[in-house]
mmCIF file of C-alpha atoms in Angstrom:
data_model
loop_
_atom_site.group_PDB
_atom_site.id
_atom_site.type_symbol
_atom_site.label_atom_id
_atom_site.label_comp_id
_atom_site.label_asym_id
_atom_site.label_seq_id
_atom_site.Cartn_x
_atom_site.Cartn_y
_atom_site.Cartn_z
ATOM 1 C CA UNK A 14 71.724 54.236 78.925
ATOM 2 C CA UNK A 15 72.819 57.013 80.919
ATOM 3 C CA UNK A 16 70.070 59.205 82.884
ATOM 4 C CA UNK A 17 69.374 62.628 82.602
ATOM 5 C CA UNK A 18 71.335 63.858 85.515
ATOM 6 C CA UNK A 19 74.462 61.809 83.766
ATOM 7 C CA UNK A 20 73.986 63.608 81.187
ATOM 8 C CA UNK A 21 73.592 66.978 82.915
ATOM 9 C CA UNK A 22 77.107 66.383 84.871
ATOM 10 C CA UNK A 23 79.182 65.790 81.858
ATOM 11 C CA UNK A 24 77.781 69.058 80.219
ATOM 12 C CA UNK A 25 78.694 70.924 83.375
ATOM 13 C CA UNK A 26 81.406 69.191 85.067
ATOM 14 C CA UNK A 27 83.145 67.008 82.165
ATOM 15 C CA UNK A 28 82.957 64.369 84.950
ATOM 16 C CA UNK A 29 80.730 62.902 87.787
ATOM 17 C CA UNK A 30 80.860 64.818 90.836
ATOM 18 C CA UNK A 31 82.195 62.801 94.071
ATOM 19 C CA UNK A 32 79.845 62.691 96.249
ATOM 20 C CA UNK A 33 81.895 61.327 99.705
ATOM 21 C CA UNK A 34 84.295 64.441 98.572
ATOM 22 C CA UNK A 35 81.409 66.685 98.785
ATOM 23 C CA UNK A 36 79.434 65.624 101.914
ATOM 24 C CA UNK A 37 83.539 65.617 103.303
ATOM 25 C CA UNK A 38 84.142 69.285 102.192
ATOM 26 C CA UNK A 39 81.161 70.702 103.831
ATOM 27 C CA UNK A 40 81.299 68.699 106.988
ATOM 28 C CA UNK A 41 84.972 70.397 107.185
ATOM 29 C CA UNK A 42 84.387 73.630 106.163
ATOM 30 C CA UNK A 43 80.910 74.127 108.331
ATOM 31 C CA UNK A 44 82.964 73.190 111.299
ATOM 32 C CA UNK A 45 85.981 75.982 110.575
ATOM 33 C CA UNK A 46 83.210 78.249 110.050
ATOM 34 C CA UNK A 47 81.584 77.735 113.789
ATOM 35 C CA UNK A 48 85.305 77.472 115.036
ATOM 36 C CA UNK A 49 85.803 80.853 113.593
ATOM 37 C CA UNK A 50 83.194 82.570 114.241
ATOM 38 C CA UNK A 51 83.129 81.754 118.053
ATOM 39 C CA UNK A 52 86.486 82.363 118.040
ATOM 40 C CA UNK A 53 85.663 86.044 117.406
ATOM 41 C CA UNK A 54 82.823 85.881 119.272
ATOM 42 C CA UNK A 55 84.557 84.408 122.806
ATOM 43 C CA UNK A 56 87.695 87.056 122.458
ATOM 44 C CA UNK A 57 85.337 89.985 121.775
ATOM 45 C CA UNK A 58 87.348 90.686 118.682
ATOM 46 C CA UNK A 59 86.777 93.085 116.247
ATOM 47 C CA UNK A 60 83.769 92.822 114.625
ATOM 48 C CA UNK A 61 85.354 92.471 110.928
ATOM 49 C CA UNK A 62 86.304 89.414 111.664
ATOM 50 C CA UNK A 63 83.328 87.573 111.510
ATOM 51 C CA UNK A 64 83.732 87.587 107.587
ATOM 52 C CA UNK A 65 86.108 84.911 108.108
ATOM 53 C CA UNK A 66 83.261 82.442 109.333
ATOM 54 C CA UNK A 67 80.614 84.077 107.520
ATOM 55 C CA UNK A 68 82.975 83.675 104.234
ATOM 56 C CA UNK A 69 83.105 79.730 105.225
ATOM 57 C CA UNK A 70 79.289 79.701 105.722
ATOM 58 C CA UNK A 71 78.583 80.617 102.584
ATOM 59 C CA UNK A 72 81.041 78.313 100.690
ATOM 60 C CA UNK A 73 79.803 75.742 102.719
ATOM 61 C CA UNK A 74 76.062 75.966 100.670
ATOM 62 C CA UNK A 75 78.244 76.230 97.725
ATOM 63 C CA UNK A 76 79.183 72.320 98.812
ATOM 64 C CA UNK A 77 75.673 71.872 99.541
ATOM 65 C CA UNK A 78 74.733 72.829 95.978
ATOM 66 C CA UNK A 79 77.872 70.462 94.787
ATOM 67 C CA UNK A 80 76.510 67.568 96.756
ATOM 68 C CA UNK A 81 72.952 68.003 95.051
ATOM 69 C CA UNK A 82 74.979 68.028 91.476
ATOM 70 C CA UNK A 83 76.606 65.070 92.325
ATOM 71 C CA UNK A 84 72.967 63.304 92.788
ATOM 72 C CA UNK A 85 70.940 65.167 90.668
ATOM 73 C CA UNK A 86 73.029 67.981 88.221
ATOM 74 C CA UNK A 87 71.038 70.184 86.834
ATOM 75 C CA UNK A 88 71.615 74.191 85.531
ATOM 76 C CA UNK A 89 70.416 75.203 88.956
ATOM 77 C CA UNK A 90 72.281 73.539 91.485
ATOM 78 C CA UNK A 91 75.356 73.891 88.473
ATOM 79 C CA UNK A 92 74.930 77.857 89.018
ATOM 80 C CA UNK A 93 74.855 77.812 92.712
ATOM 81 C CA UNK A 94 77.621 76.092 93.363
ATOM 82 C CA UNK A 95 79.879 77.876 90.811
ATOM 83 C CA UNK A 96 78.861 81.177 92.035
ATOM 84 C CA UNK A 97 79.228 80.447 96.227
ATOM 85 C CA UNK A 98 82.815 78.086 95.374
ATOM 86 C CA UNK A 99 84.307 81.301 93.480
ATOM 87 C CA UNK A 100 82.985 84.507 95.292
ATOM 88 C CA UNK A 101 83.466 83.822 98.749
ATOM 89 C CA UNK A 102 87.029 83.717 99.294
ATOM 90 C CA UNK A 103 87.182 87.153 98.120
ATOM 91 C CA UNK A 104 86.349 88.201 100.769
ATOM 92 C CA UNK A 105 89.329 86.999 102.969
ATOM 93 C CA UNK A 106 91.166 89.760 101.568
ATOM 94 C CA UNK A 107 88.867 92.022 102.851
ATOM 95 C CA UNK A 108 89.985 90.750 106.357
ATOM 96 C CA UNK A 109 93.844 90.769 105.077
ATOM 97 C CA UNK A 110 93.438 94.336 103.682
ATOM 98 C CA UNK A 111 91.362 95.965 107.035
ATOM 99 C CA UNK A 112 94.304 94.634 109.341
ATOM 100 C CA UNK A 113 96.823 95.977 107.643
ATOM 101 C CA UNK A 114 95.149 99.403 107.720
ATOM 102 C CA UNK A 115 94.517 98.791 111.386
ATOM 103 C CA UNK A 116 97.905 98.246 112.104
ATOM 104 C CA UNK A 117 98.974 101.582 110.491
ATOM 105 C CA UNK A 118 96.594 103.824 112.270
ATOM 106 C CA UNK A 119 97.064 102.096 115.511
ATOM 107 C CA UNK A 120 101.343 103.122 114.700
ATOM 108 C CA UNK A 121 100.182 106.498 115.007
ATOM 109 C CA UNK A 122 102.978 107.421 112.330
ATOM 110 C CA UNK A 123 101.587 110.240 109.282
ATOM 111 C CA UNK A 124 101.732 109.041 106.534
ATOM 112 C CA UNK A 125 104.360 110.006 104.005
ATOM 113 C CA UNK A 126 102.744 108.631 100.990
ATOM 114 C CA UNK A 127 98.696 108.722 99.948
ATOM 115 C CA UNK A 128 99.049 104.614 99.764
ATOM 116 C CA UNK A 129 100.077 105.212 103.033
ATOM 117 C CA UNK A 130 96.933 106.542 104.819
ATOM 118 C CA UNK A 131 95.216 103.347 106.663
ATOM 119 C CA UNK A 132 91.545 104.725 104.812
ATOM 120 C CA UNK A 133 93.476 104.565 101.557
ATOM 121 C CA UNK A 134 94.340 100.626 102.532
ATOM 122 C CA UNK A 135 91.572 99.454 103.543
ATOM 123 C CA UNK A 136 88.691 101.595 101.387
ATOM 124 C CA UNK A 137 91.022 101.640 98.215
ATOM 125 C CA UNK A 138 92.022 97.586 98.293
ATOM 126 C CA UNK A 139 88.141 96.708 99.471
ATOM 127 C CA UNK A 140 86.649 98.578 96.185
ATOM 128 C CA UNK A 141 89.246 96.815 93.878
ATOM 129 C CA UNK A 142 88.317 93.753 95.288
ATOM 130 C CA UNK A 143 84.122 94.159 94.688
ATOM 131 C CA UNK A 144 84.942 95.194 91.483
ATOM 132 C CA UNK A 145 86.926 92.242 90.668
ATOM 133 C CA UNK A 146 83.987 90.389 92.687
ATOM 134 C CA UNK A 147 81.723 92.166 90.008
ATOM 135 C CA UNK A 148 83.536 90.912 87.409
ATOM 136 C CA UNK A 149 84.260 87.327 88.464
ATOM 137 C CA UNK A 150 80.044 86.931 89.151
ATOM 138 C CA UNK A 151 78.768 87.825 86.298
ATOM 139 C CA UNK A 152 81.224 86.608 83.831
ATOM 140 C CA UNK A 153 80.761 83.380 85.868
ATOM 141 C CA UNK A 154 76.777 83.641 85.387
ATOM 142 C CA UNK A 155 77.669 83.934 81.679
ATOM 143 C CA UNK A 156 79.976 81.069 81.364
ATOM 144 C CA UNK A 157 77.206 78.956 83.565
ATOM 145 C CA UNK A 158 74.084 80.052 80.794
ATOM 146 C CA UNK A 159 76.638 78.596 77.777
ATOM 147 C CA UNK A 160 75.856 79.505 74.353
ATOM 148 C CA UNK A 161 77.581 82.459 72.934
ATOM 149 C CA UNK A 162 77.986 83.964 75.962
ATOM 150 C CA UNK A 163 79.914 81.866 77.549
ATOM 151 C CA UNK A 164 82.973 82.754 75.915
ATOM 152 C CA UNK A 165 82.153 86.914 77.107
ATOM 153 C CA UNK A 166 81.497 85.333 80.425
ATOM 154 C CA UNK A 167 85.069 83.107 80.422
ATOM 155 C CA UNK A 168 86.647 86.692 79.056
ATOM 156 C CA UNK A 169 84.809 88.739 81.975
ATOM 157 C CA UNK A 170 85.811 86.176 84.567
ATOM 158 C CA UNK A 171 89.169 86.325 83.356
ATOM 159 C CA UNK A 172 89.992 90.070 83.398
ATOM 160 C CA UNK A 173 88.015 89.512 87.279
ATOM 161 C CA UNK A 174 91.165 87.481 88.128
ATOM 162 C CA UNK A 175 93.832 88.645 86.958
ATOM 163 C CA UNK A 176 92.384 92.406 88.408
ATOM 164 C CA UNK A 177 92.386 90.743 91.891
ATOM 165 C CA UNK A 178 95.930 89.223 91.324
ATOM 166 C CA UNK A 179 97.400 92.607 90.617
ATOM 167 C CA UNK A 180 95.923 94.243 93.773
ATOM 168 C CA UNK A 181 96.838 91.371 95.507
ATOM 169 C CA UNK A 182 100.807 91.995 94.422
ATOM 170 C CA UNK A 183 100.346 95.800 95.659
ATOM 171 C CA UNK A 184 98.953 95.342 98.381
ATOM 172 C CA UNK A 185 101.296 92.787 99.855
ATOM 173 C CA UNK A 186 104.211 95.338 98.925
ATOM 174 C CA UNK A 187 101.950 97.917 101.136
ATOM 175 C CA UNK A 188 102.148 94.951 103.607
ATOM 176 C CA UNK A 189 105.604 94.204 103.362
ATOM 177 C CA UNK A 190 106.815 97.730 103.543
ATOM 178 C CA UNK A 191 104.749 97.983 106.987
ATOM 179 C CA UNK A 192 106.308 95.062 108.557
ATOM 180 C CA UNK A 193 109.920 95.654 108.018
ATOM 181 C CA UNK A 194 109.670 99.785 109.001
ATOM 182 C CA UNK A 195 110.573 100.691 112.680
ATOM 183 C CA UNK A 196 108.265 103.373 112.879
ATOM 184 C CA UNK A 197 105.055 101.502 112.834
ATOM 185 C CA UNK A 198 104.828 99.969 116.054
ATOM 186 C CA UNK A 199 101.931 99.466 118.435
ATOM 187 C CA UNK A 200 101.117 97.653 121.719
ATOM 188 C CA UNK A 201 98.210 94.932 122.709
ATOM 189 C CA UNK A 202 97.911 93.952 126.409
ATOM 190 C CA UNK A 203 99.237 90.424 126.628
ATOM 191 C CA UNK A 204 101.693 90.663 122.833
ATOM 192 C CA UNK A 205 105.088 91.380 122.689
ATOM 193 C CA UNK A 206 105.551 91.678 119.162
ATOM 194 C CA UNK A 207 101.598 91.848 117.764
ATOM 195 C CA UNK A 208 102.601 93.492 114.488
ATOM 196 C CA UNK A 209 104.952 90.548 113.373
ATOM 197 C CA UNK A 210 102.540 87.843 114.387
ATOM 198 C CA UNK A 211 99.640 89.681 111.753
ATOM 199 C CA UNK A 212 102.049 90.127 109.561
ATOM 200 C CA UNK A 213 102.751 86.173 109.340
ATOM 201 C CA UNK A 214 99.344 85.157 109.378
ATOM 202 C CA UNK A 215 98.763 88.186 106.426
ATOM 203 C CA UNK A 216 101.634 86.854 104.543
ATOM 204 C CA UNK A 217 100.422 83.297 104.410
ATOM 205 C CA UNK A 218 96.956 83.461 103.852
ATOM 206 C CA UNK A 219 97.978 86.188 101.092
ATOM 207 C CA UNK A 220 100.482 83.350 99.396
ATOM 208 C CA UNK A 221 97.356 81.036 99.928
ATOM 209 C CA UNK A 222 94.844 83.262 98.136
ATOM 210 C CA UNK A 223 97.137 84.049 95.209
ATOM 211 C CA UNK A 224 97.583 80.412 94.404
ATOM 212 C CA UNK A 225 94.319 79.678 94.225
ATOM 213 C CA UNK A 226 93.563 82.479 91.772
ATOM 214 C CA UNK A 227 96.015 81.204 89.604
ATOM 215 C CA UNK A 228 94.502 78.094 89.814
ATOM 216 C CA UNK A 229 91.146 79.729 88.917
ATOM 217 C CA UNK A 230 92.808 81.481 86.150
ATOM 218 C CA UNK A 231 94.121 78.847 84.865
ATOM 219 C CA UNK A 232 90.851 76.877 84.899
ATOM 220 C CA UNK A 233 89.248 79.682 82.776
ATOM 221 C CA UNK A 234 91.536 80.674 80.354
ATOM 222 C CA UNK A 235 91.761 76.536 79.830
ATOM 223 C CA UNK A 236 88.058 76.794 79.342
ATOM 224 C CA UNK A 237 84.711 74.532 80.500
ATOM 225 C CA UNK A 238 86.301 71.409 78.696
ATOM 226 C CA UNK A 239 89.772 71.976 78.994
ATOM 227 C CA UNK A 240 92.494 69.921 81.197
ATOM 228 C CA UNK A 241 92.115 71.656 84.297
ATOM 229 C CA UNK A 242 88.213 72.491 84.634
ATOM 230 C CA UNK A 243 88.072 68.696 83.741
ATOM 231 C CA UNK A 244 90.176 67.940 86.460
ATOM 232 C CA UNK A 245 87.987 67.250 89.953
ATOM 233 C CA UNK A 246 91.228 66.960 91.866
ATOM 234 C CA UNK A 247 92.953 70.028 90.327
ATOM 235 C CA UNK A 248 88.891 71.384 92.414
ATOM 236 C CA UNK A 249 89.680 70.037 95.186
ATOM 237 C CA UNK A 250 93.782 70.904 96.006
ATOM 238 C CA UNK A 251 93.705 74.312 94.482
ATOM 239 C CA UNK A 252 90.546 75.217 95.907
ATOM 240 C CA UNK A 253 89.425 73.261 98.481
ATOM 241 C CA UNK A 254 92.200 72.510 100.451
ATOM 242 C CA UNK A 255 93.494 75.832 99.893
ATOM 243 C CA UNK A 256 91.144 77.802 101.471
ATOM 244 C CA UNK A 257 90.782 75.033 104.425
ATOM 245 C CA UNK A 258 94.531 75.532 105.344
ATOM 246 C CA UNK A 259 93.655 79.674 105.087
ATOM 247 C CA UNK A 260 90.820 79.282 107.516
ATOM 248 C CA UNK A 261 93.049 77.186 109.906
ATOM 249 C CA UNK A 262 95.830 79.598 109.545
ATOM 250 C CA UNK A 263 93.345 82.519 110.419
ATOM 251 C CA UNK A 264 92.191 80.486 113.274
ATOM 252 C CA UNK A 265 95.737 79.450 114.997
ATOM 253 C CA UNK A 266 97.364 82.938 113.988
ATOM 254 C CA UNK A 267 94.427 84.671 115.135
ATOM 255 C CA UNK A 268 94.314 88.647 113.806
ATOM 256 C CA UNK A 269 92.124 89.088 116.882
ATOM 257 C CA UNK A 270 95.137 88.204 119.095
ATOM 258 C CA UNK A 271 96.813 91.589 118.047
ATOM 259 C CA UNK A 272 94.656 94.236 117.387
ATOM 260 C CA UNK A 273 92.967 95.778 120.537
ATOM 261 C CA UNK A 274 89.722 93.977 121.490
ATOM 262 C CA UNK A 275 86.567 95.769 121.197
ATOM 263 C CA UNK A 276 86.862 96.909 124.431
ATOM 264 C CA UNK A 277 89.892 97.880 124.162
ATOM 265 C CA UNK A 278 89.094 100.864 121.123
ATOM 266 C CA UNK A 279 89.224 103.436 123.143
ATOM 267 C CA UNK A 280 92.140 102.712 125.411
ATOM 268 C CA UNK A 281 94.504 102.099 122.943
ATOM 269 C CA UNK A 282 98.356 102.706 122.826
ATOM 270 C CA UNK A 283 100.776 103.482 120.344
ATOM 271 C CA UNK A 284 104.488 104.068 121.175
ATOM 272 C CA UNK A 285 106.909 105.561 119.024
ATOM 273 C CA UNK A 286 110.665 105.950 119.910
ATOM 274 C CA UNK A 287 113.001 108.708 118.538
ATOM 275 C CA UNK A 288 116.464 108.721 119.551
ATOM 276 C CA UNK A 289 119.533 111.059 118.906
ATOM 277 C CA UNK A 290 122.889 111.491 120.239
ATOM 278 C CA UNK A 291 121.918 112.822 123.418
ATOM 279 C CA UNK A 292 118.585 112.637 124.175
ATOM 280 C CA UNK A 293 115.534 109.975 123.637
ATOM 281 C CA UNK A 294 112.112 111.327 123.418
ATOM 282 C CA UNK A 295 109.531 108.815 123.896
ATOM 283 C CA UNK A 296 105.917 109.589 123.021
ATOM 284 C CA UNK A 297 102.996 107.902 124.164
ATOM 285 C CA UNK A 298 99.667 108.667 122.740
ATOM 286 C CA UNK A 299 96.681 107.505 124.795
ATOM 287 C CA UNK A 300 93.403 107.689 123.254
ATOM 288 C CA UNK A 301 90.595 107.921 125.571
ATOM 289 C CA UNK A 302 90.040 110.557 129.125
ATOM 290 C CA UNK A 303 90.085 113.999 127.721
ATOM 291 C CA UNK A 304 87.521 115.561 125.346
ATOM 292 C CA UNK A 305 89.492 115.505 122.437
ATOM 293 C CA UNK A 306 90.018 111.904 123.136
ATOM 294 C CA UNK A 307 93.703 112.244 123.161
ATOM 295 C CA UNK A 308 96.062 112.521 125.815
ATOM 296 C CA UNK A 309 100.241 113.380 125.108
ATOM 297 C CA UNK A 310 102.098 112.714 127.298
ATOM 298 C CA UNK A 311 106.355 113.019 126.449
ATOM 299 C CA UNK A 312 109.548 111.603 128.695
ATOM 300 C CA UNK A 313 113.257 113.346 128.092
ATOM 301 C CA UNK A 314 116.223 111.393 129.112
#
């Protein structure tokens, strides 16, 4: 006869939690989370960056709360878990979306558009995300409680999603559109080319992130019982392993490797080029020295 916890897991999960799979996933992701965080820590890098360890902390008591499902399930340790596996790595955009707005304001160039303006990137894209956060936790919290709310909560959850895939799609167009233009350029002591490197290590976590919402979109709109949800490796690639390859990616394409250090704020450089049939003009703004905190200084040839 099966036990109460049995019981409990086939309500929730539709299958018995691994347990090795669990105790593995935390071991792995607690150790990218200290490698992360004193990555940022031994670089002085910019102080943003420690969501990207933080974010793996947190997941990593998510996999705490799976391995105490897997030996004892109950509503609880069923919430827990669900809430810390799907919030979290919502915040990784945050990290994607601040260095992209870093590295237009360190380019110096005005912006020509309003979507343009490096507040607009980073305030704009962080508020769609924490509403889509909003959405994702408590239509999550509603699916977890069953009942007749968990179909509001699997409805909430999925409008969550499918919010942060759209700003996900605009913002890597923003992203894109910032690479491949000559005019935003910027120096970092010790980079040659500092705004290609963040824009690979942008372009693959972003890839990484988008299929794992559609994973998690998927899962929901399939519902608590359906094919996917009932799937523990469907968990475990699409969500799991996912993430894990993001967090190594942020670690070996480090954004703290080309923005300025901390530092380094106040010294920094950006250097624009213009050039026309007979003359080049090359402008370098130095913040830092004067009172206004800006120094111009211009070359002719």
């Amino acid at each position: 006869m099966p036990t109460q916890s049995e019981i409990n897991a086939m309500i929730y999960f539709h299958y018995y939690p691994n347990l090795p799979l669990a105790v593995v996933s935390l071991v792995i992701y607690l150790l990218l989370s200290a490698a992360l965080l004193v990555r940022v820590y031994t670089t002085n890098s910019r102080k943003f960056l420690y969501i990207l360890g933080c974010t793996g902390l947190l997941e990593s008591v998510g996999y705490i709360f799976r391995i105490v499902s897997a030996k004892n399930s109950t509503l609880g340790s069923y919430i827990g878990m669900s809430l810390l596996l799907l919030l979290p790595p919502n915040a990784l955009a945050l990290v994607n979306y601040k260095s992209t707005g870093e590295m237009i304001r360190l380019s110096g160039v005005p912006p020509s558009r309003f979507f343009l303006k490096p507040k607009f990137v980073t305030w704009f894209f962080f508020s769609s995300d924490v509403f889509a956060f909003l959405l994702q936790g408590s239509g999550g919290g509603l699916q977890a409680m069953g009942g007749e709310k968990a179909n509001l909560g699997k409805t909430i959850t999925l409008i969550g999603l499918t919010v942060q895939l759209f700003f996900f799609a605009s913002f890597a167009f923003i992203t894109m559109h910032v690479h491949r233009s000559p005019k935003y350029q910027y120096s970092v002591v010790g980079q040659t080319n500092p705004k290609r490197n963040l824009s690979i290590c942008l372009y693959i976590t972003l890839i990484l992130l988008y299929i794992r919402s559609i994973y998690r979109i998927a899962e929901y709109a399939g519902g608590f019982d359906g094919p996917i949800a009932s799937a523990e490796w469907a968990f475990y690639v699409f969500d799991t392993l996912i993430i894990a390859i993001a967090f190594v990616v942020y670690y070996f394409i480090f954004i703290g490797n080309y923005l300025p250090k901390r530092n380094e704020e106040g010294q920094t450089k950006a250097t624009r080029v213009f050039s026309s049939s007979s003359s080049e003009d090359i402008n370098h703004i130095e913040r830092g020295g004067d009172p206004e905190g800006i120094r111009l200084y211009q070359v002719k040839k």
